[in-house]
Short mmCIF file of C-alpha atoms in Angstrom, two decimals:
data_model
loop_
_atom_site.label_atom_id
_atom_site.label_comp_id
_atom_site.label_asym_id
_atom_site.label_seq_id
_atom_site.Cartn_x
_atom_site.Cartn_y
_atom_site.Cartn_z
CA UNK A 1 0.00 0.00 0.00
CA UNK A 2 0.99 3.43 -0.57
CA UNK A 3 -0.09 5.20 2.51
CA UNK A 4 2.31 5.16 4.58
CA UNK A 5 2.26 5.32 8.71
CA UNK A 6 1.36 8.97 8.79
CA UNK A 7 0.07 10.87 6.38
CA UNK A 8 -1.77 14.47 6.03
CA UNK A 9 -4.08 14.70 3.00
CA UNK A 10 -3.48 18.85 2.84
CA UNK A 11 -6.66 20.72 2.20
CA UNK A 12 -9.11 19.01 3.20
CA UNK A 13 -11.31 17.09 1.53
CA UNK A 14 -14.74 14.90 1.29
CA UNK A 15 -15.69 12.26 3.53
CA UNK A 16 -18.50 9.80 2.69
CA UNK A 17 -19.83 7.56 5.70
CA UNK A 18 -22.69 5.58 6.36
CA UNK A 19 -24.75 7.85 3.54
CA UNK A 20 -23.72 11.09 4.80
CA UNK A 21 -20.88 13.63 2.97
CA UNK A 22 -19.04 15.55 5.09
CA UNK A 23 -16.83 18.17 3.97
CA UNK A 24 -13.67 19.28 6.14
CA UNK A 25 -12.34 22.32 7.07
CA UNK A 26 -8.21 21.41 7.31
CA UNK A 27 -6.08 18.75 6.91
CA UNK A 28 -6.98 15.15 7.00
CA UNK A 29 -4.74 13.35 9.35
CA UNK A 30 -4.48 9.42 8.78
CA UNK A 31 -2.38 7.30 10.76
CA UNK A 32 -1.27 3.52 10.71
CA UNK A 33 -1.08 1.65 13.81
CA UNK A 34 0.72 -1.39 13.73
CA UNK A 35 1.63 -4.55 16.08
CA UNK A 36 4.86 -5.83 16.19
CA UNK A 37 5.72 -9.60 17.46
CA UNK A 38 8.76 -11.31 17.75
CA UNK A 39 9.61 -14.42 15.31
CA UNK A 40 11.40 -16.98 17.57
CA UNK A 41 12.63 -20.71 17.60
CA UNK A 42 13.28 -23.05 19.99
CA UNK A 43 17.13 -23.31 19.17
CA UNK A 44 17.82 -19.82 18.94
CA UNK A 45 14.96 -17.92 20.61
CA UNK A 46 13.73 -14.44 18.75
CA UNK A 47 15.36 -14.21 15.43
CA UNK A 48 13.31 -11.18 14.15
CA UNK A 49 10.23 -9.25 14.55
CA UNK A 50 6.72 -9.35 12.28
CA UNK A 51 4.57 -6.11 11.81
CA UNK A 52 1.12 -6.43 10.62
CA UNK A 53 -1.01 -3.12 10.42
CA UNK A 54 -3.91 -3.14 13.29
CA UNK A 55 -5.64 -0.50 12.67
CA UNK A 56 -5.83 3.12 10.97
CA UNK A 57 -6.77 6.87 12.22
CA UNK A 58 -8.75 9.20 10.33
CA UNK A 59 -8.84 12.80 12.03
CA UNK A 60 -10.17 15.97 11.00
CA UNK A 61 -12.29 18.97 12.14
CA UNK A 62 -15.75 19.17 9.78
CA UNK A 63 -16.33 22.26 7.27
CA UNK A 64 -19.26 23.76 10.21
CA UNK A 65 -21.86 22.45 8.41
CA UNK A 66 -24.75 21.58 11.24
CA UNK A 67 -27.59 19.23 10.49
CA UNK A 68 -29.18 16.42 12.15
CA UNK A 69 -27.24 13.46 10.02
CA UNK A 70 -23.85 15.21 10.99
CA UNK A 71 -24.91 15.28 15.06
CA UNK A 72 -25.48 11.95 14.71
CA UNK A 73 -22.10 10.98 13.10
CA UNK A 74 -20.15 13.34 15.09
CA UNK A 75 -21.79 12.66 18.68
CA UNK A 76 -23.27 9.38 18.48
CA UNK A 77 -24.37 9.02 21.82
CA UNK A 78 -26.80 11.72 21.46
CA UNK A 79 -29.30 9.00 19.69
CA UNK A 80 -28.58 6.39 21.62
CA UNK A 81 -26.21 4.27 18.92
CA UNK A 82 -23.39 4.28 21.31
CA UNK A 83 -23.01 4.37 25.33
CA UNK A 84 -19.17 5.78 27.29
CA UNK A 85 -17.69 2.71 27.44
CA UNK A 86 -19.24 0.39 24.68
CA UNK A 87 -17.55 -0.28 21.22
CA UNK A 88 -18.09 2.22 18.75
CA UNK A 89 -17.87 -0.94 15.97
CA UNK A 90 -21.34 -2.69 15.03
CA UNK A 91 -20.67 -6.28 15.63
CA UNK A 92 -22.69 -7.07 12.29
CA UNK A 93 -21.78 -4.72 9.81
CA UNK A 94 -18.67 -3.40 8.79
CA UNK A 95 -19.28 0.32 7.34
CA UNK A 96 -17.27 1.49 4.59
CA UNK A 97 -15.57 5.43 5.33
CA UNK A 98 -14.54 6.77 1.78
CA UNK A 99 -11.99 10.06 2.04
CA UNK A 100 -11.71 11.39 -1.42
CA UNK A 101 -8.63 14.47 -0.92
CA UNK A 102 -8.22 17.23 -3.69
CA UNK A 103 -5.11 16.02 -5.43
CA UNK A 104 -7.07 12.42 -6.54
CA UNK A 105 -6.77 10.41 -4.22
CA UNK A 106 -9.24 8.21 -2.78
CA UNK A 107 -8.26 6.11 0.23
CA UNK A 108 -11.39 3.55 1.51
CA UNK A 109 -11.43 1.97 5.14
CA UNK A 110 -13.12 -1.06 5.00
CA UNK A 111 -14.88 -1.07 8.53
CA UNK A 112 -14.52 2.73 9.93
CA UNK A 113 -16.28 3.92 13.71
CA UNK A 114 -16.64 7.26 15.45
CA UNK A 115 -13.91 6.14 18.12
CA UNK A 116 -13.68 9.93 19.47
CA UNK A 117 -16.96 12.28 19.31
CA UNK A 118 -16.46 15.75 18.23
CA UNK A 119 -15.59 18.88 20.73
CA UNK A 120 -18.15 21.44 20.59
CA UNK A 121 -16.87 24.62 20.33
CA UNK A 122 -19.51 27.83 21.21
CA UNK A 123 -17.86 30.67 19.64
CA UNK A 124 -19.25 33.45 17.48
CA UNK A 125 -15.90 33.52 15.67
CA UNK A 126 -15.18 29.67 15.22
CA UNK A 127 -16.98 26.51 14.00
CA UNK A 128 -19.01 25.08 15.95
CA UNK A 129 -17.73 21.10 15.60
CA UNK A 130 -14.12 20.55 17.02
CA UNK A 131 -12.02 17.74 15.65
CA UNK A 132 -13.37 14.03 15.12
CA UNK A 133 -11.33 10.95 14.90
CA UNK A 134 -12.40 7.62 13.20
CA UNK A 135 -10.84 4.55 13.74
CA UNK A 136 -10.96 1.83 11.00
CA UNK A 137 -10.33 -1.99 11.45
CA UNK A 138 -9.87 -4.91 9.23
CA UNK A 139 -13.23 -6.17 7.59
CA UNK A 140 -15.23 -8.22 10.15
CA UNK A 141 -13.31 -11.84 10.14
CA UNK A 142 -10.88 -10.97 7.39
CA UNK A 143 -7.34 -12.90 7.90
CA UNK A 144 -4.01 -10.51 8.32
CA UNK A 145 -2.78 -11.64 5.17
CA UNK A 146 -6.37 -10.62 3.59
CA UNK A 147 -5.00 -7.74 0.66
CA UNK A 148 -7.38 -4.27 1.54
CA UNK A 149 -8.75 -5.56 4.60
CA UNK A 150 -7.69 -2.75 6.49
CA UNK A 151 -8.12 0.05 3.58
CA UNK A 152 -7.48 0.59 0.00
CA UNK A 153 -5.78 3.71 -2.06
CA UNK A 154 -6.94 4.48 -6.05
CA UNK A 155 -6.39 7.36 -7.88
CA UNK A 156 -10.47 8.99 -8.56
CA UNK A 157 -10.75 12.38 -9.73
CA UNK A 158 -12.31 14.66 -6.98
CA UNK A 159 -16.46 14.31 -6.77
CA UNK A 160 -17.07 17.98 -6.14
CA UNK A 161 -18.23 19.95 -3.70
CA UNK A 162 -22.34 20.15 -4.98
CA UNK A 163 -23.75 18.89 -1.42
CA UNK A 164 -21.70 21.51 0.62
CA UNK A 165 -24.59 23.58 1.96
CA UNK A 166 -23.09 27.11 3.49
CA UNK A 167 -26.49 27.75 4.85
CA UNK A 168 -26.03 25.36 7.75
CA UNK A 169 -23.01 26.30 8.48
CA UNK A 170 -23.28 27.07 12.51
CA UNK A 171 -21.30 29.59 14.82
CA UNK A 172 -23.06 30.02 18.52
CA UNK A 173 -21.89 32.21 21.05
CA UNK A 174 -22.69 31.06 24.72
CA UNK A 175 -22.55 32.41 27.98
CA UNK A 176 -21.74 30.12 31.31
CA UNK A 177 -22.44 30.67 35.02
CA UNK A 178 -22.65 28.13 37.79
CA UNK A 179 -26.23 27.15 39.08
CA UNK A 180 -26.06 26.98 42.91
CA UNK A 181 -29.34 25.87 44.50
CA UNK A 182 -31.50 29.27 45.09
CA UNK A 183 -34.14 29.82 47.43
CA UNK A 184 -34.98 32.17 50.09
CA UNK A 185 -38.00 33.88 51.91
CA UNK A 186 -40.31 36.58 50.85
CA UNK A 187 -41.06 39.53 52.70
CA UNK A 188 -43.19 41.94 50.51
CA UNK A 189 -44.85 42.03 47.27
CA UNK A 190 -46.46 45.13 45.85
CA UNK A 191 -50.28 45.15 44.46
CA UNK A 192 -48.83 46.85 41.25
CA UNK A 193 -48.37 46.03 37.41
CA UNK A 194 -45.64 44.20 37.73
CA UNK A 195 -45.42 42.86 41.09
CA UNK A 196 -42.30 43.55 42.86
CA UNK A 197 -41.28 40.73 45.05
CA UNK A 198 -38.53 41.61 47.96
CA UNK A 199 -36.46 38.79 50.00
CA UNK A 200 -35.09 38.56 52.78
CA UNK A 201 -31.67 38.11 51.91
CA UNK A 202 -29.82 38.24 48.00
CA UNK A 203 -31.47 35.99 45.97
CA UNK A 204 -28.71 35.66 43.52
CA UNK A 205 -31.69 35.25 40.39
CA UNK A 206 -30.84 36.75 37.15
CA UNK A 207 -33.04 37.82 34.41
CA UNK A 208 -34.52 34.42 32.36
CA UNK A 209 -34.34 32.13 35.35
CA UNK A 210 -37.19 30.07 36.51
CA UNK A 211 -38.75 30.27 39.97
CA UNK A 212 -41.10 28.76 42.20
CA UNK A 213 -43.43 30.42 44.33
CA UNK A 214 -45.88 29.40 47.18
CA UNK A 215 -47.37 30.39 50.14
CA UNK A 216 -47.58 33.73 49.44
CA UNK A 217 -51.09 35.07 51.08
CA UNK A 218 -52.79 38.50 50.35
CA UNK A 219 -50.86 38.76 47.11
CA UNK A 220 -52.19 34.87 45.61
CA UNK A 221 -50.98 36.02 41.68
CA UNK A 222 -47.14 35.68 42.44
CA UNK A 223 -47.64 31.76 43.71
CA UNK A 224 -46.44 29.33 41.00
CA UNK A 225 -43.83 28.79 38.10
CA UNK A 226 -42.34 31.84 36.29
CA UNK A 227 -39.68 33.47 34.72
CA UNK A 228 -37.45 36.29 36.06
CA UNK A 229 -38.07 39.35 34.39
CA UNK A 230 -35.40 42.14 33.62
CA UNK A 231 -37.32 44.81 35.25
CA UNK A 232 -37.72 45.77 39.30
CA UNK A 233 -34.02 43.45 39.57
CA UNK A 234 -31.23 43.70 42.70
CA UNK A 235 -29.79 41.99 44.97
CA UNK A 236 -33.41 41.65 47.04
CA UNK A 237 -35.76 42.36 44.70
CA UNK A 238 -37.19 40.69 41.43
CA UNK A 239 -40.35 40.60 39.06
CA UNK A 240 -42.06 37.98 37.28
CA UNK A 241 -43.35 37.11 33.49
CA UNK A 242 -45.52 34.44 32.79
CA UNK A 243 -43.47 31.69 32.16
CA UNK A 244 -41.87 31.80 28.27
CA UNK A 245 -43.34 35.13 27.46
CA UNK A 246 -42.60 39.25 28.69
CA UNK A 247 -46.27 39.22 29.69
CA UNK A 248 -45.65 40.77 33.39
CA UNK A 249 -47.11 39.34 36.48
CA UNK A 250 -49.30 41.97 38.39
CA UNK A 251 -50.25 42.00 41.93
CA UNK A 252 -53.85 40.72 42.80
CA UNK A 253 -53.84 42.34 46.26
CA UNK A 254 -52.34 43.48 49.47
CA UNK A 255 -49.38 41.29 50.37
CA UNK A 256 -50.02 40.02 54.29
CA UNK A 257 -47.38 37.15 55.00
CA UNK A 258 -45.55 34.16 53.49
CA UNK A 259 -43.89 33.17 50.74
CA UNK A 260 -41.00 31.21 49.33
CA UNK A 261 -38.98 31.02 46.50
CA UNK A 262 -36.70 28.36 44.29
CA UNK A 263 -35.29 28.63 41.18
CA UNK A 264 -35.22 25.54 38.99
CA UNK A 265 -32.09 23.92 37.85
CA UNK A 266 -32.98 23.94 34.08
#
């Protein structure tokens, strides 16, 4: 074979697997492993060493395309095709993974597997999938000395890039905070349009979040689920929408006693 134990296909190229195209953004990275064993004889013990290729690497970082096919590829676990711990390889079927690179090449493993899901990266500026590694095996049963039943290399001219779809392409900003359990006492709530609720102490809720209310008396309208609202917000005070809209939560009377709050973990 001509691919030899590392190679870098430069510029990307087109990946076909399991009826899904997937175009990448860099270089392809493949990589042979192999298995060495010693030769040895009873007389003289190990005269020399035997190395048979194992297995082969495929790694690469996807073009940013984002569909439902690609999650599924990428991050198998997400529909339930593959558990932590459980072989990425279907003990039935071996799946073909065809790389076709720029310059002509087109090198075919004969039984390829999502060995490492992709990183998700949430950036405005960057694509979305991180790098993705396949690992490819011999065909299912397939003896060592079996030629191409690890992978094969022909020369096929480029397929084209019709299916590339910039449309999908996906960058997402995030923002992260850590969710501490939230709850605290009540200890007013104005009649008013919105109702603003204080507590007794800083209820560390920002604007989005989803509470829990009950036991409020007087002032019935603020008990049950909501979300925070932007308005009426510090460190002891909040105001409510109805939950999933910015319809505001007014007062239905004269706050006498009681109340608690919780914020959801969601």
């Amino acid at each position: 074979m001509s691919v030899p134990r590392y190679k870098i296909l430069r510029g990307g190229g087109r990946i076909t697997y399991r009826g899904v195209t997937v175009y990448t953004n860099q270089d392809i990275v493949v990589q042979i492993n192999s298995k060495v064993a010693p030769v040895e004889v009873a007389m003289f013990g190990k005269i020399s060493d035997t190395k048979d290729d194992v297995s082969i690497e495929v790694s690469f970082t996807p073009s940013g395309e984002v569909t439902t096919s690609l999650i599924n590829l990428f991050l198998p676990f997400f529909n339930g095709t593959w558990y932590p711990g459980q072989s990425p390889f279907d003990p039935n079927t071996d799946y073909l993974m065809v790389i076709n690179s720029r310059d002509g090449r087109q090198l075919t493993i004969v039984n390829a597997a999502c060995s490492s899901p992709a990183s998700l990266i949430c950036a405005a500026n960057k694509l979305f999938f991180g790098q993705v590694k396949f690992t490819g095996l011999r065909a299912n049963g397939a003896p060592w000395s079996q030629a191409g039943s690890l992978f094969t290399e022909t020369a096929v001219a480029y397929p084209g890039d019709t299916a590339f779809n910039r449309a999908t392409i996906v960058r997402q900003p995030f923002s992260g905070r850590w969710l501490l359990d939230r709850s605290g006492t009540i200890t007013a709530a104005t009649n008013a349009n919105p109702s603003v609720i204080t507590t007794a102490a800083d209820h560390g809720l920002l604007p989005g979040d989803i509470v829990t209310i009950s036991g409020a008396l007087g002032n019935t309208a603020i008990n049950g689920t909501f979300t925070v609202a932007p308005t009426s917000l510090t460190e002891t005070t909040f105001s409510l929408y109805q939950q999933g809209t910015t319809t505001p939560i007014a007062g239905n009377g004269a706050w006498t006693s009681g109340g608690t709050f919780t914020r959801a973990n969601v």
